[in-house]
JSON list of C-alpha atoms in Angstrom, two decimals:
[
{"chain": "D", "resi": 233, "resn": "GLN", "atom": "CA", "xyz": [0.00, 0.00, 0.00]},
{"chain": "D", "resi": 234, "resn": "VAL", "atom": "CA", "xyz": [3.03, 2.30, 0.02]},
{"chain": "D", "resi": 235, "resn": "ARG", "atom": "CA", "xyz": [2.86, 4.63, -2.96]},
{"chain": "D", "resi": 236, "resn": "LEU", "atom": "CA", "xyz": [5.39, 7.11, -4.29]},
{"chain": "D", "resi": 237, "resn": "VAL", "atom": "CA", "xyz": [4.18, 9.42, -7.06]},
{"chain": "D", "resi": 238, "resn": "GLU", "atom": "CA", "xyz": [6.55, 11.77, -8.85]},
{"chain": "D", "resi": 239, "resn": "SER", "atom": "CA", "xyz": [5.60, 14.97, -10.63]},
{"chain": "D", "resi": 240, "resn": "GLY", "atom": "CA", "xyz": [7.20, 18.15, -11.89]},
{"chain": "D", "resi": 241, "resn": "GLY", "atom": "CA", "xyz": [9.11, 16.78, -14.82]},
{"chain": "D", "resi": 242, "resn": "GLY", "atom": "CA", "xyz": [9.03, 18.36, -18.22]},
{"chain": "D", "resi": 243, "resn": "SER", "atom": "CA", "xyz": [11.20, 20.22, -20.69]},
{"chain": "D", "resi": 244, "resn": "ALA", "atom": "CA", "xyz": [13.77, 22.87, -19.90]},
{"chain": "D", "resi": 245, "resn": "GLN", "atom": "CA", "xyz": [16.62, 24.58, -21.66]},
{"chain": "D", "resi": 246, "resn": "ALA", "atom": "CA", "xyz": [20.20, 24.22, -20.55]},
{"chain": "D", "resi": 247, "resn": "GLY", "atom": "CA", "xyz": [20.81, 26.49, -17.59]},
{"chain": "D", "resi": 248, "resn": "GLY", "atom": "CA", "xyz": [17.18, 26.35, -16.53]},
{"chain": "D", "resi": 249, "resn": "SER", "atom": "CA", "xyz": [15.53, 24.85, -13.47]},
{"chain": "D", "resi": 250, "resn": "LEU", "atom": "CA", "xyz": [12.91, 22.28, -12.58]},
{"chain": "D", "resi": 251, "resn": "ARG", "atom": "CA", "xyz": [11.53, 21.12, -9.25]},
{"chain": "D", "resi": 252, "resn": "LEU", "atom": "CA", "xyz": [10.47, 17.52, -8.88]},
{"chain": "D", "resi": 253, "resn": "SER", "atom": "CA", "xyz": [8.06, 16.33, -6.20]},
{"chain": "D", "resi": 254, "resn": "CYS", "atom": "CA", "xyz": [7.38, 12.88, -4.82]},
{"chain": "D", "resi": 255, "resn": "VAL", "atom": "CA", "xyz": [4.27, 12.43, -2.73]},
{"chain": "D", "resi": 256, "resn": "ALA", "atom": "CA", "xyz": [4.29, 9.43, -0.43]},
{"chain": "D", "resi": 257, "resn": "SER", "atom": "CA", "xyz": [1.25, 7.63, 0.91]},
{"chain": "D", "resi": 258, "resn": "ALA", "atom": "CA", "xyz": [1.21, 5.03, 3.66]},
{"chain": "D", "resi": 259, "resn": "PHE", "atom": "CA", "xyz": [4.80, 6.03, 4.35]},
{"chain": "D", "resi": 260, "resn": "THR", "atom": "CA", "xyz": [6.48, 8.67, 6.48]},
{"chain": "D", "resi": 261, "resn": "VAL", "atom": "CA", "xyz": [9.16, 10.41, 4.46]},
{"chain": "D", "resi": 262, "resn": "SER", "atom": "CA", "xyz": [11.16, 11.25, 7.58]},
{"chain": "D", "resi": 263, "resn": "SER", "atom": "CA", "xyz": [11.28, 7.64, 8.75]},
{"chain": "D", "resi": 264, "resn": "ALA", "atom": "CA", "xyz": [13.88, 6.31, 6.34]},
{"chain": "D", "resi": 265, "resn": "CYS", "atom": "CA", "xyz": [16.51, 7.22, 3.83]},
{"chain": "D", "resi": 266, "resn": "MET", "atom": "CA", "xyz": [14.86, 8.70, 0.74]},
{"chain": "D", "resi": 267, "resn": "GLY", "atom": "CA", "xyz": [16.48, 9.05, -2.64]},
{"chain": "D", "resi": 268, "resn": "TRP", "atom": "CA", "xyz": [16.23, 10.28, -6.19]},
{"chain": "D", "resi": 269, "resn": "PHE", "atom": "CA", "xyz": [17.50, 8.25, -9.12]},
{"chain": "D", "resi": 270, "resn": "ARG", "atom": "CA", "xyz": [17.53, 8.74, -12.85]},
{"chain": "D", "resi": 271, "resn": "GLN", "atom": "CA", "xyz": [17.85, 6.56, -15.90]},
{"chain": "D", "resi": 272, "resn": "ALA", "atom": "CA", "xyz": [18.50, 7.60, -19.47]},
{"chain": "D", "resi": 273, "resn": "PRO", "atom": "CA", "xyz": [17.92, 5.32, -22.47]},
{"chain": "D", "resi": 274, "resn": "GLY", "atom": "CA", "xyz": [20.71, 2.79, -22.75]},
{"chain": "D", "resi": 275, "resn": "LYS", "atom": "CA", "xyz": [22.14, 3.74, -19.36]},
{"chain": "D", "resi": 276, "resn": "GLU", "atom": "CA", "xyz": [21.97, 2.11, -15.95]},
{"chain": "D", "resi": 277, "resn": "ARG", "atom": "CA", "xyz": [19.99, 3.68, -13.15]},
{"chain": "D", "resi": 278, "resn": "GLU", "atom": "CA", "xyz": [22.06, 6.35, -11.45]},
{"chain": "D", "resi": 279, "resn": "GLY", "atom": "CA", "xyz": [21.82, 7.64, -7.91]},
{"chain": "D", "resi": 280, "resn": "VAL", "atom": "CA", "xyz": [21.20, 11.39, -7.88]},
{"chain": "D", "resi": 281, "resn": "ALA", "atom": "CA", "xyz": [20.63, 12.34, -4.26]},
{"chain": "D", "resi": 282, "resn": "SER", "atom": "CA", "xyz": [19.61, 10.95, -0.89]},
{"chain": "D", "resi": 283, "resn": "ILE", "atom": "CA", "xyz": [18.48, 12.35, 2.43]},
{"chain": "D", "resi": 284, "resn": "ASP", "atom": "CA", "xyz": [18.53, 10.62, 5.81]},
{"chain": "D", "resi": 285, "resn": "ILE", "atom": "CA", "xyz": [16.18, 10.92, 8.76]},
{"chain": "D", "resi": 286, "resn": "TYR", "atom": "CA", "xyz": [18.20, 13.83, 10.12]},
{"chain": "D", "resi": 287, "resn": "GLY", "atom": "CA", "xyz": [17.98, 15.73, 6.84]},
{"chain": "D", "resi": 288, "resn": "ALA", "atom": "CA", "xyz": [21.59, 15.16, 5.86]},
{"chain": "D", "resi": 289, "resn": "PRO", "atom": "CA", "xyz": [21.90, 15.03, 2.07]},
{"chain": "D", "resi": 290, "resn": "THR", "atom": "CA", "xyz": [24.20, 13.11, -0.22]},
{"chain": "D", "resi": 291, "resn": "TYR", "atom": "CA", "xyz": [24.65, 13.91, -3.91]},
{"chain": "D", "resi": 292, "resn": "GLY", "atom": "CA", "xyz": [26.06, 12.16, -6.89]},
{"chain": "D", "resi": 293, "resn": "ASP", "atom": "CA", "xyz": [29.15, 13.81, -8.27]},
{"chain": "D", "resi": 294, "resn": "SER", "atom": "CA", "xyz": [27.44, 14.77, -11.51]},
{"chain": "D", "resi": 295, "resn": "VAL", "atom": "CA", "xyz": [24.79, 16.91, -9.77]},
{"chain": "D", "resi": 296, "resn": "LYS", "atom": "CA", "xyz": [26.65, 18.24, -6.75]},
{"chain": "D", "resi": 297, "resn": "GLY", "atom": "CA", "xyz": [26.30, 21.99, -6.45]},
{"chain": "D", "resi": 298, "resn": "ARG", "atom": "CA", "xyz": [23.35, 22.08, -8.85]},
{"chain": "D", "resi": 299, "resn": "PHE", "atom": "CA", "xyz": [20.64, 19.89, -7.29]},
{"chain": "D", "resi": 300, "resn": "THR", "atom": "CA", "xyz": [19.12, 20.04, -3.81]},
{"chain": "D", "resi": 301, "resn": "ILE", "atom": "CA", "xyz": [17.12, 17.30, -2.11]},
{"chain": "D", "resi": 302, "resn": "SER", "atom": "CA", "xyz": [14.66, 18.18, 0.65]},
{"chain": "D", "resi": 303, "resn": "ARG", "atom": "CA", "xyz": [11.54, 16.97, 2.46]},
{"chain": "D", "resi": 304, "resn": "ASP", "atom": "CA", "xyz": [8.33, 18.46, 3.70]},
{"chain": "D", "resi": 305, "resn": "ASN", "atom": "CA", "xyz": [7.23, 16.03, 6.36]},
{"chain": "D", "resi": 306, "resn": "ALA", "atom": "CA", "xyz": [3.81, 17.62, 6.86]},
{"chain": "D", "resi": 307, "resn": "LYS", "atom": "CA", "xyz": [3.08, 17.22, 3.15]},
{"chain": "D", "resi": 308, "resn": "THR", "atom": "CA", "xyz": [4.67, 13.75, 3.05]},
{"chain": "D", "resi": 309, "resn": "THR", "atom": "CA", "xyz": [6.64, 14.97, 0.06]},
{"chain": "D", "resi": 310, "resn": "LEU", "atom": "CA", "xyz": [10.20, 14.62, -1.14]},
{"chain": "D", "resi": 311, "resn": "TYR", "atom": "CA", "xyz": [11.61, 17.26, -3.48]},
{"chain": "D", "resi": 312, "resn": "LEU", "atom": "CA", "xyz": [14.46, 17.63, -5.90]},
{"chain": "D", "resi": 313, "resn": "GLN", "atom": "CA", "xyz": [15.32, 21.18, -6.93]},
{"chain": "D", "resi": 314, "resn": "MET", "atom": "CA", "xyz": [17.35, 21.05, -10.13]},
{"chain": "D", "resi": 315, "resn": "ASN", "atom": "CA", "xyz": [19.23, 24.17, -11.17]},
{"chain": "D", "resi": 316, "resn": "SER", "atom": "CA", "xyz": [21.76, 24.85, -13.91]},
{"chain": "D", "resi": 317, "resn": "LEU", "atom": "CA", "xyz": [20.34, 22.00, -15.92]},
{"chain": "D", "resi": 318, "resn": "LYS", "atom": "CA", "xyz": [22.46, 20.34, -18.58]},
{"chain": "D", "resi": 319, "resn": "PRO", "atom": "CA", "xyz": [21.44, 18.17, -21.53]},
{"chain": "D", "resi": 320, "resn": "GLU", "atom": "CA", "xyz": [23.15, 15.29, -19.74]},
{"chain": "D", "resi": 321, "resn": "ASP", "atom": "CA", "xyz": [20.47, 15.55, -17.03]},
{"chain": "D", "resi": 322, "resn": "THR", "atom": "CA", "xyz": [17.88, 14.27, -19.49]},
{"chain": "D", "resi": 323, "resn": "ALA", "atom": "CA", "xyz": [16.42, 11.08, -18.00]},
{"chain": "D", "resi": 324, "resn": "MET", "atom": "CA", "xyz": [13.49, 9.50, -16.28]},
{"chain": "D", "resi": 325, "resn": "TYR", "atom": "CA", "xyz": [13.67, 10.49, -12.63]},
{"chain": "D", "resi": 326, "resn": "TYR", "atom": "CA", "xyz": [12.47, 8.18, -9.87]},
{"chain": "D", "resi": 327, "resn": "CYS", "atom": "CA", "xyz": [12.01, 8.72, -6.17]},
{"chain": "D", "resi": 328, "resn": "ALA", "atom": "CA", "xyz": [12.63, 5.86, -3.80]},
{"chain": "D", "resi": 329, "resn": "ALA", "atom": "CA", "xyz": [12.24, 5.00, -0.13]},
{"chain": "D", "resi": 330, "resn": "GLY", "atom": "CA", "xyz": [14.84, 2.98, 1.72]},
{"chain": "D", "resi": 331, "resn": "SER", "atom": "CA", "xyz": [14.48, 0.31, 4.35]},
{"chain": "D", "resi": 332, "resn": "SER", "atom": "CA", "xyz": [16.84, 1.95, 6.84]},
{"chain": "D", "resi": 333, "resn": "PHE", "atom": "CA", "xyz": [17.03, 5.11, 8.89]},
{"chain": "D", "resi": 334, "resn": "TRP", "atom": "CA", "xyz": [20.45, 5.65, 7.41]},
{"chain": "D", "resi": 335, "resn": "CYS", "atom": "CA", "xyz": [21.80, 6.59, 4.02]},
{"chain": "D", "resi": 336, "resn": "ARG", "atom": "CA", "xyz": [25.14, 5.34, 2.80]},
{"chain": "D", "resi": 337, "resn": "SER", "atom": "CA", "xyz": [27.86, 7.68, 1.65]},
{"chain": "D", "resi": 338, "resn": "TYR", "atom": "CA", "xyz": [27.01, 6.50, -1.86]},
{"chain": "D", "resi": 339, "resn": "ILE", "atom": "CA", "xyz": [23.58, 6.13, -3.48]},
{"chain": "D", "resi": 340, "resn": "ALA", "atom": "CA", "xyz": [22.78, 2.56, -4.44]},
{"chain": "D", "resi": 341, "resn": "THR", "atom": "CA", "xyz": [19.54, 1.17, -5.86]},
{"chain": "D", "resi": 342, "resn": "SER", "atom": "CA", "xyz": [19.83, -1.94, -3.68]},
{"chain": "D", "resi": 343, "resn": "ASP", "atom": "CA", "xyz": [19.23, 0.13, -0.53]},
{"chain": "D", "resi": 344, "resn": "TYR", "atom": "CA", "xyz": [15.73, 1.15, -1.58]},
{"chain": "D", "resi": 345, "resn": "MET", "atom": "CA", "xyz": [12.60, -0.95, -1.34]},
{"chain": "D", "resi": 346, "resn": "TYR", "atom": "CA", "xyz": [9.84, 1.33, -2.66]},
{"chain": "D", "resi": 347, "resn": "TRP", "atom": "CA", "xyz": [9.89, 3.09, -6.02]},
{"chain": "D", "resi": 348, "resn": "GLY", "atom": "CA", "xyz": [7.76, 5.56, -7.89]},
{"chain": "D", "resi": 349, "resn": "GLN", "atom": "CA", "xyz": [6.82, 5.29, -11.54]},
{"chain": "D", "resi": 350, "resn": "GLY", "atom": "CA", "xyz": [9.06, 8.13, -12.66]},
{"chain": "D", "resi": 351, "resn": "THR", "atom": "CA", "xyz": [8.76, 11.55, -14.24]},
{"chain": "D", "resi": 352, "resn": "GLN", "atom": "CA", "xyz": [10.53, 12.52, -17.45]},
{"chain": "D", "resi": 353, "resn": "VAL", "atom": "CA", "xyz": [13.01, 15.39, -17.56]},
{"chain": "D", "resi": 354, "resn": "THR", "atom": "CA", "xyz": [14.27, 16.62, -20.92]},
{"chain": "D", "resi": 355, "resn": "VAL", "atom": "CA", "xyz": [16.92, 19.32, -21.18]},
{"chain": "D", "resi": 356, "resn": "SER", "atom": "CA", "xyz": [17.70, 20.87, -24.54]},
{"chain": "D", "resi": 357, "resn": "SER", "atom": "CA", "xyz": [20.87, 22.69, -25.48]}
]
C-alpha cells in the first residue's frame, strides 16, 4: 500500500531549473533514507541524491552543487530542486524509499525498497 508518485518533470533549456516532487502515501518520508535516481535510455539507473532521517543530504558527483534534495514532512513529500540543468540531465527520474534510517555515503539502488513510476526530464541545449 506504500505509494510514491513523482511529478514536476518536463522540458527545460540548458541552464534552466525544474523542481520535482514525490508524494508518499502510507509512508512517512522522515522515517527512512529517501532518494532520487535517474535513468537515461541505454544507461543504468544512477543515484542522484539521498536524504537521511536527520535531513543530511548526499549527492552524486554529476549533480553536486546544482541539485538540492529536501523533504516536507507535513506534506509527506520529497523534493528535488534542479538548477543549472544540462542536456546530460535528461532522463526518467524516480524517487525511492529505503528500508533503513540511514543513508550510505554513496547512493545505491539496492538500498531502496519502494519506487515511484518516474517523471521525465528533458533538457535541450
